[in-house]
Coordinates of C-alpha atoms in Angstrom, one line a residue:
Chain A
M148 CA 36.9 -34.4 112.9
P149 CA 35.3 -37.9 111.8
D150 CA 34.4 -40.4 113.6
R151 CA 37.1 -43.6 112.6
S152 CA 35.7 -45.6 115.1
F153 CA 32.9 -46.4 112.1
R154 CA 33.7 -49.5 110.4
Y155 CA 31.9 -49.2 106.6
P156 CA 29.6 -53.3 106.7
L157 CA 30.6 -55.9 104.5
R158 CA 27.7 -55.9 103.2
W159 CA 27.7 -52.2 102.3
H160 CA 31.3 -52.9 100.5
V161 CA 29.5 -56.2 98.6
M162 CA 26.3 -54.4 98.0
D163 CA 28.8 -51.2 96.4
A164 CA 30.5 -53.5 94.2
L165 CA 27.5 -55.8 93.0
E166 CA 26.1 -51.8 91.9
R167 CA 29.0 -50.6 90.1
G168 CA 29.4 -54.0 88.4
A169 CA 25.8 -53.6 87.5
D170 CA 26.7 -50.2 86.1
I171 CA 29.9 -51.4 84.1
L172 CA 27.7 -54.4 82.5
W173 CA 24.2 -52.8 82.1
P174 CA 24.8 -48.5 82.1
A175 CA 21.8 -46.7 83.5
T176 CA 21.1 -46.0 79.9
F177 CA 20.0 -49.2 78.9
S178 CA 17.1 -49.1 81.4
R179 CA 15.1 -49.3 78.4
M180 CA 16.0 -52.5 77.4
T181 CA 16.2 -54.4 81.6
G182 CA 13.2 -56.1 80.6
W183 CA 14.2 -57.8 77.6
L184 CA 17.4 -58.7 79.6
L185 CA 15.4 -60.2 82.2
A186 CA 13.6 -62.2 79.9
A187 CA 16.7 -63.3 77.7
P188 CA 16.9 -66.3 79.8
A189 CA 13.5 -67.6 79.4
I190 CA 13.5 -66.7 75.2
L191 CA 16.7 -68.7 75.2
L192 CA 15.4 -72.2 77.1
V193 CA 12.1 -71.6 75.4
G194 CA 14.4 -71.6 72.2
L195 CA 15.6 -75.2 72.8
L196 CA 11.2 -76.6 71.3
V197 CA 11.4 -74.2 68.5
L198 CA 14.8 -75.7 67.7
G199 CA 13.2 -78.7 67.9
L200 CA 10.1 -78.2 65.5
I201 CA 13.1 -77.2 63.2
Q202 CA 14.5 -80.6 63.6
I203 CA 11.1 -82.4 63.2
G204 CA 10.3 -79.7 60.3
D205 CA 13.7 -81.7 58.9
A206 CA 13.5 -84.7 59.8
S207 CA 9.0 -85.4 58.4
M208 CA 11.1 -84.3 54.5
H209 CA 12.9 -87.2 54.4
V210 CA 11.4 -90.7 53.9
L211 CA 12.6 -93.6 55.6
D212 CA 14.3 -96.0 52.7
T213 CA 12.8 -99.8 53.9
S214 CA 16.2 -101.6 52.1
T215 CA 18.3 -99.8 54.3
F216 CA 16.7 -98.8 56.8
R217 CA 18.2 -94.6 56.8
M218 CA 16.6 -91.7 55.9
S219 CA 16.7 -90.7 51.9
E220 CA 19.2 -87.4 51.7
A221 CA 16.3 -86.0 49.4
Y222 CA 13.7 -83.1 51.0
T223 CA 10.4 -84.2 49.7
L224 CA 6.9 -83.9 51.1
A225 CA 6.0 -87.7 51.1
N226 CA 5.3 -88.3 54.6
Y227 CA 2.8 -85.3 54.5
A228 CA 0.7 -87.3 51.7
D229 CA 1.0 -90.8 53.4
A230 CA -0.5 -89.2 56.0
F231 CA -2.9 -87.8 54.8
T232 CA -4.1 -90.2 52.6
S233 CA -4.0 -93.2 55.3
A234 CA -7.2 -94.5 56.1
V235 CA -5.4 -95.2 59.3
Y236 CA -4.7 -92.3 60.5
F237 CA -7.6 -90.7 59.6
K238 CA -9.2 -93.1 62.3
V239 CA -6.9 -92.3 65.2
A240 CA -7.1 -88.2 64.7
W241 CA -10.9 -88.8 64.6
R242 CA -11.1 -90.8 67.3
S243 CA -8.9 -88.0 69.3
L244 CA -10.9 -85.2 67.8
L245 CA -13.9 -87.2 69.6
A246 CA -12.7 -88.5 72.8
A247 CA -11.1 -84.4 73.6
A248 CA -14.6 -82.9 72.6
L249 CA -15.8 -85.7 75.0
T250 CA -13.5 -85.1 77.6
T251 CA -14.0 -81.7 77.4
A252 CA -17.5 -81.4 77.8
L253 CA -17.8 -83.8 80.6
T254 CA -14.9 -82.2 82.9
L255 CA -16.4 -78.8 82.7
A256 CA -20.3 -80.1 83.8
F257 CA -18.1 -81.7 87.0
A258 CA -15.3 -79.3 87.4
F259 CA -18.5 -76.1 87.1
P260 CA -20.2 -77.5 90.5
Y261 CA -16.6 -78.6 91.9
A262 CA -15.4 -74.9 91.3
Y263 CA -18.7 -73.4 92.5
A264 CA -19.1 -75.5 95.3
M265 CA -15.6 -74.5 96.4
V266 CA -15.8 -71.0 95.9
R267 CA -19.1 -70.3 97.7
T268 CA -19.1 -72.6 100.9
R269 CA -19.2 -70.4 103.9
S270 CA -17.0 -73.4 105.9
A271 CA -12.5 -73.3 105.7
T272 CA -12.7 -76.4 106.3
V273 CA -14.8 -77.7 103.5
R274 CA -12.8 -75.3 101.6
K275 CA -9.3 -76.8 102.3
A276 CA -10.7 -80.4 102.3
L277 CA -12.1 -79.9 98.4
L278 CA -8.7 -78.2 97.7
I279 CA -6.8 -81.0 98.9
A280 CA -8.4 -83.2 97.3
L281 CA -8.1 -81.8 94.0
F282 CA -4.6 -80.9 94.5
L283 CA -3.1 -84.5 96.0
P284 CA -4.4 -86.6 92.4
F285 CA -3.1 -83.5 90.6
F286 CA 0.5 -83.7 92.0
I287 CA 0.7 -87.3 92.0
G288 CA 0.9 -88.0 88.1
Q289 CA -0.8 -89.9 85.3
V290 CA 0.6 -93.2 85.4
V291 CA 0.1 -93.7 89.3
R292 CA -3.3 -92.7 89.1
A293 CA -4.3 -95.1 85.7
Y294 CA -2.0 -97.5 88.0
G295 CA -5.3 -96.8 90.5
W296 CA -7.5 -97.5 87.9
L297 CA -6.0 -101.0 86.5
I298 CA -6.4 -102.1 89.9
I299 CA -10.6 -100.5 90.8
L300 CA -11.8 -101.7 86.9
G301 CA -9.1 -104.6 85.2
N302 CA -10.7 -108.0 85.3
N303 CA -9.7 -109.7 88.4
G304 CA -10.2 -105.7 90.0
I305 CA -12.2 -104.2 92.6
V306 CA -15.7 -103.7 91.0
N307 CA -16.0 -107.5 89.5
D308 CA -14.6 -108.1 93.0
M309 CA -17.8 -106.7 94.0
L310 CA -20.1 -107.8 91.0
G311 CA -19.0 -111.3 91.4
V312 CA -20.0 -110.7 95.3
V313 CA -23.8 -110.3 94.2
G314 CA -23.3 -112.6 91.2
V315 CA -22.3 -111.1 88.2
E316 CA -20.3 -112.2 85.6
P317 CA -17.4 -110.4 85.9
I318 CA -17.3 -107.0 82.5
R319 CA -14.8 -106.0 81.0
L320 CA -14.2 -102.6 82.0
L321 CA -10.3 -101.4 80.9
F322 CA -9.1 -101.0 77.7
N323 CA -12.4 -99.8 75.5
F324 CA -13.1 -96.1 74.5
P325 CA -15.4 -95.1 77.7
A326 CA -12.4 -96.3 80.1
V327 CA -9.8 -94.1 78.4
I328 CA -13.0 -91.2 78.4
F329 CA -13.3 -92.2 81.9
G330 CA -9.7 -92.0 82.6
L331 CA -8.8 -88.4 80.8
V332 CA -12.0 -86.7 83.0
Q333 CA -10.7 -87.7 86.0
Y334 CA -7.2 -86.4 85.0
M335 CA -8.1 -83.1 83.9
L336 CA -10.7 -82.2 86.5
P337 CA -7.8 -80.5 88.5
F338 CA -7.0 -78.6 85.2
G339 CA -10.6 -77.6 84.9
V340 CA -11.3 -76.7 88.1
L341 CA -8.1 -74.2 89.1
M342 CA -8.8 -72.9 85.8
L343 CA -12.4 -72.3 86.6
A344 CA -12.2 -71.1 90.2
P345 CA -11.0 -67.7 90.1
A346 CA -13.6 -66.9 87.1
L347 CA -16.0 -67.7 89.5
T348 CA -14.6 -66.2 92.2
A349 CA -14.9 -62.8 91.1
I350 CA -18.2 -63.0 90.4
P351 CA -20.6 -61.2 93.9
E352 CA -22.7 -63.5 95.1
E353 CA -25.5 -60.6 95.3
T354 CA -26.0 -61.2 91.5
E355 CA -27.3 -64.9 92.0
I356 CA -29.2 -62.9 95.1
A357 CA -30.9 -60.3 92.8
A358 CA -31.8 -62.9 90.0
G359 CA -33.6 -65.4 92.6
S360 CA -34.9 -61.9 94.2
L361 CA -36.3 -60.9 90.4
G362 CA -37.7 -64.3 90.2
A363 CA -35.0 -66.6 88.6
S364 CA -35.1 -70.0 89.4
W365 CA -31.6 -71.0 90.5
P366 CA -31.1 -73.3 87.5
R367 CA -31.7 -69.9 85.6
A368 CA -30.0 -67.7 87.9
I369 CA -27.1 -70.2 86.8
W370 CA -27.4 -70.4 83.1
H371 CA -28.6 -66.8 82.7
V372 CA -26.6 -65.1 84.6
I373 CA -23.5 -67.3 86.5
L374 CA -22.2 -69.2 83.2
P375 CA -22.2 -66.0 80.8
M376 CA -20.1 -64.6 83.5
A377 CA -17.7 -67.2 83.8
R378 CA -17.1 -67.2 80.2
P379 CA -13.2 -65.9 80.4
G380 CA -12.7 -69.1 83.0
L381 CA -14.7 -71.6 81.1
I382 CA -12.9 -70.0 77.5
G383 CA -9.7 -70.6 79.7
A384 CA -10.4 -74.0 80.9
G385 CA -11.9 -75.4 78.0
I386 CA -8.8 -74.6 75.7
V387 CA -6.7 -76.6 78.4
V388 CA -8.5 -79.5 78.7
F389 CA -9.2 -79.9 74.8
T390 CA -5.4 -79.9 73.9
L391 CA -4.4 -81.6 76.6
S392 CA -6.5 -84.8 76.1
L393 CA -6.8 -84.7 72.4
T394 CA -2.4 -85.0 72.7
D395 CA -2.4 -87.2 75.7
F396 CA -0.2 -90.7 75.7
A397 CA -0.8 -92.1 79.5
M398 CA -4.5 -92.5 79.3
P399 CA -5.0 -94.2 75.6
A400 CA -1.9 -96.3 75.9
I401 CA -2.5 -97.8 80.2
L402 CA -6.2 -97.8 79.7
G403 CA -6.9 -98.4 76.6
G404 CA -4.6 -101.1 76.1
G405 CA -3.1 -100.3 72.6
S406 CA -7.1 -100.9 71.4
Q407 CA -7.3 -97.2 71.3
D408 CA -4.8 -94.9 70.6
F409 CA -4.6 -91.6 70.1
I410 CA -2.3 -89.1 67.5
A411 CA 0.8 -89.0 70.4
N412 CA 0.9 -93.0 70.9
A413 CA 0.7 -93.2 66.5
I414 CA 3.7 -90.5 66.6
Y415 CA 5.7 -93.0 69.2
D416 CA 4.9 -96.2 67.4
Q417 CA 6.3 -94.4 64.4
F418 CA 9.4 -93.5 66.2
F419 CA 9.9 -96.4 68.5
R420 CA 8.4 -99.4 66.9
T421 CA 8.6 -98.7 63.3
A422 CA 11.3 -96.4 63.4
D423 CA 10.4 -94.3 60.6
Q424 CA 11.4 -91.1 62.0
G425 CA 10.0 -89.0 58.6
L426 CA 6.2 -90.1 58.9
G427 CA 6.8 -89.9 62.7
S428 CA 8.1 -86.6 62.3
A429 CA 5.3 -85.4 59.4
L430 CA 2.6 -86.8 62.0
A431 CA 3.7 -84.6 65.2
L432 CA 4.2 -81.3 63.0
M433 CA 0.5 -81.7 62.0
L434 CA -0.2 -82.4 65.5
V435 CA 1.3 -79.1 66.5
A436 CA -0.4 -77.4 63.3
L437 CA -3.7 -78.8 64.6
G438 CA -3.4 -77.7 68.4
S439 CA -2.3 -74.3 67.4
L440 CA -5.0 -73.7 64.8
I441 CA -7.7 -74.5 67.5
V442 CA -6.1 -72.5 70.6
G443 CA -6.1 -70.0 67.9
A444 CA -9.1 -69.8 66.8
V445 CA -11.0 -70.0 69.9
F446 CA -8.6 -66.9 71.2
T447 CA -9.8 -64.8 67.9
L448 CA -13.4 -65.9 68.5
F449 CA -13.7 -65.6 72.5
G450 CA -10.4 -64.1 73.3
A451 CA -7.4 -65.5 75.5
G452 CA -9.7 -65.7 78.4
T453 CA -7.9 -66.4 81.9
L454 CA -4.8 -67.6 79.8
A455 CA -2.7 -64.3 79.2
L456 CA 0.8 -64.2 81.1
G457 CA 1.5 -61.2 82.3
A458 CA -1.2 -60.2 85.0
R459 CA -1.3 -56.7 84.6
K460 CA -4.1 -54.6 86.2
Chain B
M298 CA -30.3 -68.2 100.0
I299 CA -29.1 -71.6 98.7
S300 CA -32.2 -73.9 97.8
R301 CA -32.7 -77.6 98.7
S302 CA -32.8 -78.8 95.7
Q303 CA -29.5 -76.8 94.4
R304 CA -27.8 -78.3 96.9
I305 CA -28.5 -81.7 96.2
V306 CA -28.0 -81.4 93.0
I307 CA -24.6 -79.5 93.1
W308 CA -22.8 -81.6 96.3
G309 CA -24.3 -84.7 94.2
L310 CA -22.0 -83.8 91.2
V311 CA -19.6 -82.8 94.0
W312 CA -19.4 -86.1 95.9
I313 CA -19.4 -87.7 92.3
A314 CA -16.0 -85.9 91.1
L315 CA -14.5 -86.2 94.6
I316 CA -15.1 -89.8 94.2
A317 CA -13.2 -90.4 91.0
L318 CA -10.5 -87.6 92.2
S319 CA -9.3 -90.3 95.2
A320 CA -10.2 -93.7 94.5
P321 CA -7.5 -94.2 92.3
T322 CA -4.8 -92.9 95.4
L323 CA -7.1 -94.3 98.5
V324 CA -7.1 -98.3 96.5
V325 CA -3.3 -97.6 95.2
I326 CA -3.1 -97.3 99.7
G327 CA -4.8 -99.8 100.7
A328 CA -3.3 -102.2 97.9
S329 CA 0.7 -101.4 99.2
F330 CA -0.4 -103.0 102.8
T331 CA -1.7 -106.3 101.3
S332 CA 0.0 -109.7 102.7
G333 CA -1.1 -111.4 99.4
D334 CA 0.9 -111.9 96.3
I335 CA -1.3 -110.4 94.0
I336 CA -4.0 -107.7 94.4
T337 CA -7.4 -108.3 95.9
F338 CA -10.7 -107.3 97.5
P339 CA -11.2 -107.1 100.3
P340 CA -7.4 -107.4 101.1
D341 CA -5.5 -110.5 102.1
G342 CA -4.7 -108.8 105.6
F343 CA -2.4 -106.2 106.7
S344 CA 1.7 -106.5 105.9
L345 CA 4.4 -103.8 104.9
K346 CA 6.7 -107.0 103.3
W347 CA 5.9 -105.0 99.5
Y348 CA 7.6 -102.1 101.2
D349 CA 10.7 -104.1 102.8
R350 CA 11.0 -105.9 99.0
V351 CA 10.5 -102.4 97.3
A352 CA 13.5 -100.7 99.9
R353 CA 15.9 -103.8 98.9
A354 CA 14.8 -103.5 94.9
G355 CA 18.0 -101.8 93.9
E356 CA 16.1 -100.6 90.6
L357 CA 13.1 -99.1 91.8
R358 CA 15.3 -97.1 94.3
A359 CA 17.7 -96.0 91.6
A360 CA 14.5 -94.6 89.2
F361 CA 13.1 -93.0 92.9
F362 CA 16.7 -90.9 93.3
R363 CA 16.8 -90.5 89.7
S364 CA 13.3 -89.3 89.5
L365 CA 14.6 -86.3 92.6
W366 CA 17.7 -85.5 90.8
V367 CA 15.7 -84.1 87.7
A368 CA 13.0 -82.6 90.0
T369 CA 15.9 -80.8 91.1
I370 CA 17.5 -80.0 87.8
C371 CA 14.3 -78.8 87.0
T372 CA 13.6 -76.3 89.7
L373 CA 17.5 -74.6 89.9
V374 CA 17.4 -74.3 86.1
A375 CA 13.7 -73.1 85.7
M376 CA 13.2 -71.1 89.8
P377 CA 15.8 -67.8 88.4
V378 CA 14.7 -68.5 84.9
G379 CA 10.9 -68.1 85.6
T380 CA 11.2 -65.5 88.1
L381 CA 13.4 -62.6 86.0
A382 CA 10.6 -63.2 82.9
G383 CA 7.9 -63.0 85.4
I384 CA 9.4 -59.7 86.8
A385 CA 10.0 -58.3 83.6
L386 CA 6.4 -59.5 81.6
S387 CA 4.7 -57.7 84.6
R388 CA 7.0 -54.8 85.5
Y389 CA 8.7 -53.8 82.5
R390 CA 6.7 -52.2 79.6
L391 CA 8.2 -54.3 76.9
R392 CA 8.0 -53.0 73.0
F393 CA 6.2 -56.5 71.3
G394 CA 5.2 -57.5 74.3
N395 CA 2.1 -59.3 73.1
V396 CA 4.7 -61.2 71.1
V397 CA 6.7 -62.1 74.3
Q398 CA 4.0 -63.6 75.9
V399 CA 2.7 -65.9 72.9
Y400 CA 6.6 -67.0 72.2
L401 CA 6.7 -68.0 76.4
L402 CA 3.4 -70.1 76.5
L403 CA 4.5 -72.0 73.4
P404 CA 5.6 -74.6 75.9
F405 CA 1.8 -75.1 76.6
T406 CA 0.9 -74.9 72.6
I407 CA 3.2 -77.5 71.5
P408 CA 1.6 -80.4 72.6
L409 CA 3.4 -83.1 74.7
I410 CA 4.5 -85.5 72.4
G411 CA 6.0 -82.5 70.0
S412 CA 7.8 -80.9 72.4
G413 CA 9.4 -84.4 73.6
I414 CA 10.3 -85.4 70.4
G415 CA 11.9 -82.6 68.9
L416 CA 13.7 -82.3 72.5
M417 CA 15.1 -85.8 71.7
L418 CA 16.1 -84.7 68.3
V419 CA 18.0 -81.5 69.7
F420 CA 19.8 -83.1 72.8
G421 CA 20.5 -86.3 70.7
A422 CA 21.9 -83.8 67.8
W423 CA 24.1 -82.2 70.8
G424 CA 25.0 -86.4 71.9
A425 CA 23.7 -85.3 75.5
L426 CA 20.7 -88.2 75.4
G427 CA 21.7 -90.9 78.2
N428 CA 22.2 -87.9 81.1
L429 CA 19.9 -86.9 83.4
W430 CA 20.4 -83.5 83.1
P431 CA 18.3 -83.4 80.0
I432 CA 15.4 -84.9 81.3
G433 CA 15.8 -81.9 84.0
V434 CA 15.9 -79.6 81.7
A435 CA 13.4 -80.5 79.3
C436 CA 11.1 -81.2 81.9
A437 CA 11.8 -76.8 82.9
V438 CA 11.4 -76.1 79.3
I439 CA 7.7 -77.5 79.3
N440 CA 6.7 -76.2 82.5
L441 CA 8.3 -72.9 82.7
P442 CA 4.6 -70.9 82.0
F443 CA 3.3 -72.5 85.2
I444 CA 6.3 -70.4 87.3
I445 CA 5.9 -67.2 85.0
W446 CA 3.3 -67.0 85.9
S447 CA 2.7 -67.3 89.6
V448 CA 5.8 -64.8 89.5
S449 CA 3.7 -62.7 87.5
S450 CA 1.0 -62.4 89.6
S451 CA 3.2 -61.5 92.7
A452 CA 4.7 -59.0 91.1
A453 CA 1.7 -57.4 89.8
L454 CA 0.6 -56.8 93.5
L455 CA 3.7 -54.8 94.2
D456 CA 3.4 -51.2 94.3
P457 CA 5.6 -49.5 92.0
D458 CA 5.7 -46.4 94.0
L459 CA 8.0 -49.3 96.6
E460 CA 10.7 -48.9 94.1
L461 CA 10.5 -45.4 93.4
A462 CA 10.9 -45.2 97.2
A463 CA 13.8 -47.9 97.9
A464 CA 15.3 -45.7 95.0
N465 CA 15.1 -42.3 96.2
C466 CA 16.1 -43.4 99.8
G467 CA 19.9 -44.2 98.3
A468 CA 19.4 -47.5 97.1
G469 CA 20.8 -48.7 93.8
R470 CA 19.4 -50.8 91.3
V471 CA 20.5 -54.1 92.8
Q472 CA 19.5 -53.2 95.8
T473 CA 16.3 -52.5 95.2
F474 CA 15.9 -55.6 93.0
F475 CA 17.1 -57.7 96.8
A476 CA 15.4 -55.7 99.4
V477 CA 12.5 -54.7 97.6
T478 CA 11.2 -56.4 94.1
L479 CA 12.4 -60.0 95.2
P480 CA 11.0 -60.1 98.5
A481 CA 7.6 -59.2 96.8
V482 CA 7.3 -61.8 94.6
M483 CA 8.9 -64.7 96.7
P484 CA 5.3 -66.0 97.3
G485 CA 5.0 -66.6 93.6
V486 CA 8.0 -67.9 93.4
I487 CA 8.1 -70.4 96.2
T488 CA 4.8 -71.7 94.6
G489 CA 6.1 -71.8 91.1
S490 CA 9.3 -73.7 92.5
L491 CA 7.4 -76.5 94.1
L492 CA 4.9 -76.6 91.0
M493 CA 8.1 -77.1 89.1
F494 CA 9.6 -79.5 91.6
I495 CA 6.4 -82.3 91.5
L496 CA 5.9 -82.1 88.1
A497 CA 9.1 -82.6 87.2
M498 CA 8.9 -85.5 89.5
N499 CA 5.8 -87.0 88.1
E500 CA 6.4 -85.8 83.9
F501 CA 6.2 -88.4 82.5
L502 CA 5.5 -88.6 78.6
V503 CA 8.5 -86.1 78.3
S504 CA 11.1 -88.6 80.3
L505 CA 9.9 -91.8 78.3
L506 CA 11.3 -90.3 74.9
L507 CA 14.8 -88.7 76.9
V508 CA 15.4 -92.2 79.1
D509 CA 17.2 -95.0 78.2
A510 CA 17.8 -98.0 80.4
R511 CA 20.7 -96.2 82.7
T512 CA 18.7 -93.3 83.0
M513 CA 14.9 -94.7 83.9
T514 CA 13.1 -92.2 86.2
L515 CA 10.3 -93.6 88.6
P516 CA 7.5 -93.0 86.0
V517 CA 8.8 -94.8 83.3
Q518 CA 10.1 -97.8 85.3
I519 CA 6.2 -97.8 86.6
Y520 CA 4.6 -97.7 82.9
N521 CA 7.3 -100.5 81.8
S522 CA 6.0 -102.6 84.7
I523 CA 2.4 -102.3 84.6
R524 CA 2.6 -103.6 81.3
S525 CA 3.5 -106.7 82.3
I526 CA 2.3 -107.8 85.6
I527 CA 0.1 -106.0 88.2
T528 CA 2.7 -106.6 92.0
P529 CA 1.7 -105.0 95.0
D530 CA 5.3 -103.9 95.0
L531 CA 4.6 -100.5 92.7
A532 CA 1.5 -100.2 95.3
A533 CA 4.4 -99.3 97.6
V534 CA 6.4 -97.2 95.0
S535 CA 3.6 -95.0 94.4
V536 CA 2.9 -94.2 97.6
V537 CA 5.7 -93.2 97.6
F538 CA 5.0 -90.6 95.2
I539 CA 1.8 -90.0 97.1
A540 CA 3.6 -89.3 100.6
V541 CA 5.7 -86.6 98.3
A542 CA 2.3 -85.1 97.0
A543 CA 1.1 -85.0 100.2
A544 CA 4.0 -83.3 101.9
A545 CA 4.4 -80.1 99.3
I546 CA 0.9 -79.7 99.3
A547 CA 1.2 -79.2 103.3
L548 CA 4.6 -77.2 102.0
L549 CA 2.1 -75.1 99.7
D550 CA -0.2 -74.7 102.5
R551 CA 1.6 -73.3 105.4
L552 CA 4.2 -71.7 103.0
V553 CA 1.7 -69.3 100.8
G554 CA -2.0 -71.0 101.4
L555 CA -3.4 -73.6 99.0
E556 CA -6.2 -70.7 99.3
I557 CA -4.3 -68.6 96.7
F558 CA -5.2 -70.9 94.0
L559 CA -8.9 -69.1 94.4
K560 CA -8.2 -65.5 93.6
S561 CA -9.1 -63.8 90.4
K562 CA -6.1 -61.6 89.2

């Protein structure tokens, strides 16, 4: 005689209903496709970007009629021809590439010792302090940080006030190329360190000690042992920093004061100042192509580094 | 053994980086407490009047709440989508898995200005601009790899035998998912969601492209104001960002530990 006082808990009912529902909606025979089912929402969401690229591509093939301020009906490649032959855009593109290269080199030069010190320090407190100092600016956002630099470096800013105390004439520190580079390096440092640190964690400290006991000085141990072993991290960090600074908008706009435009600023101006969607779209698509080309080239030359998404062991 | 010269060189560079990283934050905090009408150094004395002014300034306050709402929408969209995708990428053998990976990295490989303008055209064509939700969705799209990353790296740590054991004990697929898989990836979900929230709160360029006067988010509002005159009320508003960031870091540290970012995969 079964015990009738036992009541099947509500949670079990709910779970049974869910399982039955799942069996109807997604029979176990479909289980080979379950991975795709789970990935589907993400694929759809990212599909918005693909739609956007298609829209940009379409807009880039219509020219602006300056008499009516409407986009032409006919498809043409005139915008691309304009962008390629224009000396202005050549200069802007060159400036962005140079700035991105400089920023990458400087950021890695500072991110490497930072990550190294953070990973190797024996003190948990120091490690936490270094991590917090890294995350705070990372979480604050570009605009607030650039605003801080305006207060520090402005004509009436802290640096010039202090120089004034010593009797030095104010120097124009802002709205030039070095100011933008400086802002970008500061902006990129957390990205660089966070991409490098896992690669450095993976290198056992014994390798360095071994190099030292075999007679290598510490700069040689770093150069010949640590740097080659950290290559995946360096590549990952380099790619991220390079592409983010190449396409940055805020730093050139705020710290460059309009005189140091990057490609992104030129694209923005085409859309919101000149209202020439066609030329702006052509420039945007060319920037996407340039960025993908660089990333693709580095991937094929050096491998994906630490950027691979599925952390399969 | 760490030699003296090595310590001096490494820590010298670290200190330069530390100063550069912290200077803007500290200066903004300092400037927000000035009692003067302009920002000077040394400050003109201590007062809270700029905070008072910000609390009364309807525009700044409205912009702050809009940013909070955008960040909430972004997190609500990204959390389920990113969690499922992270589990799919690390625990299921997908055919053409490499293609899916490259595709899901698109938000990182397409420059922000490109993504922003594309989304502006798409949402514009749908007549959705002028609302806040497109900005939240846009933030979810452009930062999606972050949450997929953090979820898939926790999912990779889960022993597949545990899921089989659950099934062996009679758990169905749904119960296995909720009782075994989901708790195991929770640290990744928390880290990823916090990142999505903070990044959406701070998102500037994509917001700039998608907002109009009625949907102005706080970073865009600050950007528009620093182009005219720099007054201390902006410093006071910026301190709000700093406080939110500090709270997020404290939360992250409590829940999963900041050291998780130092681990190698």
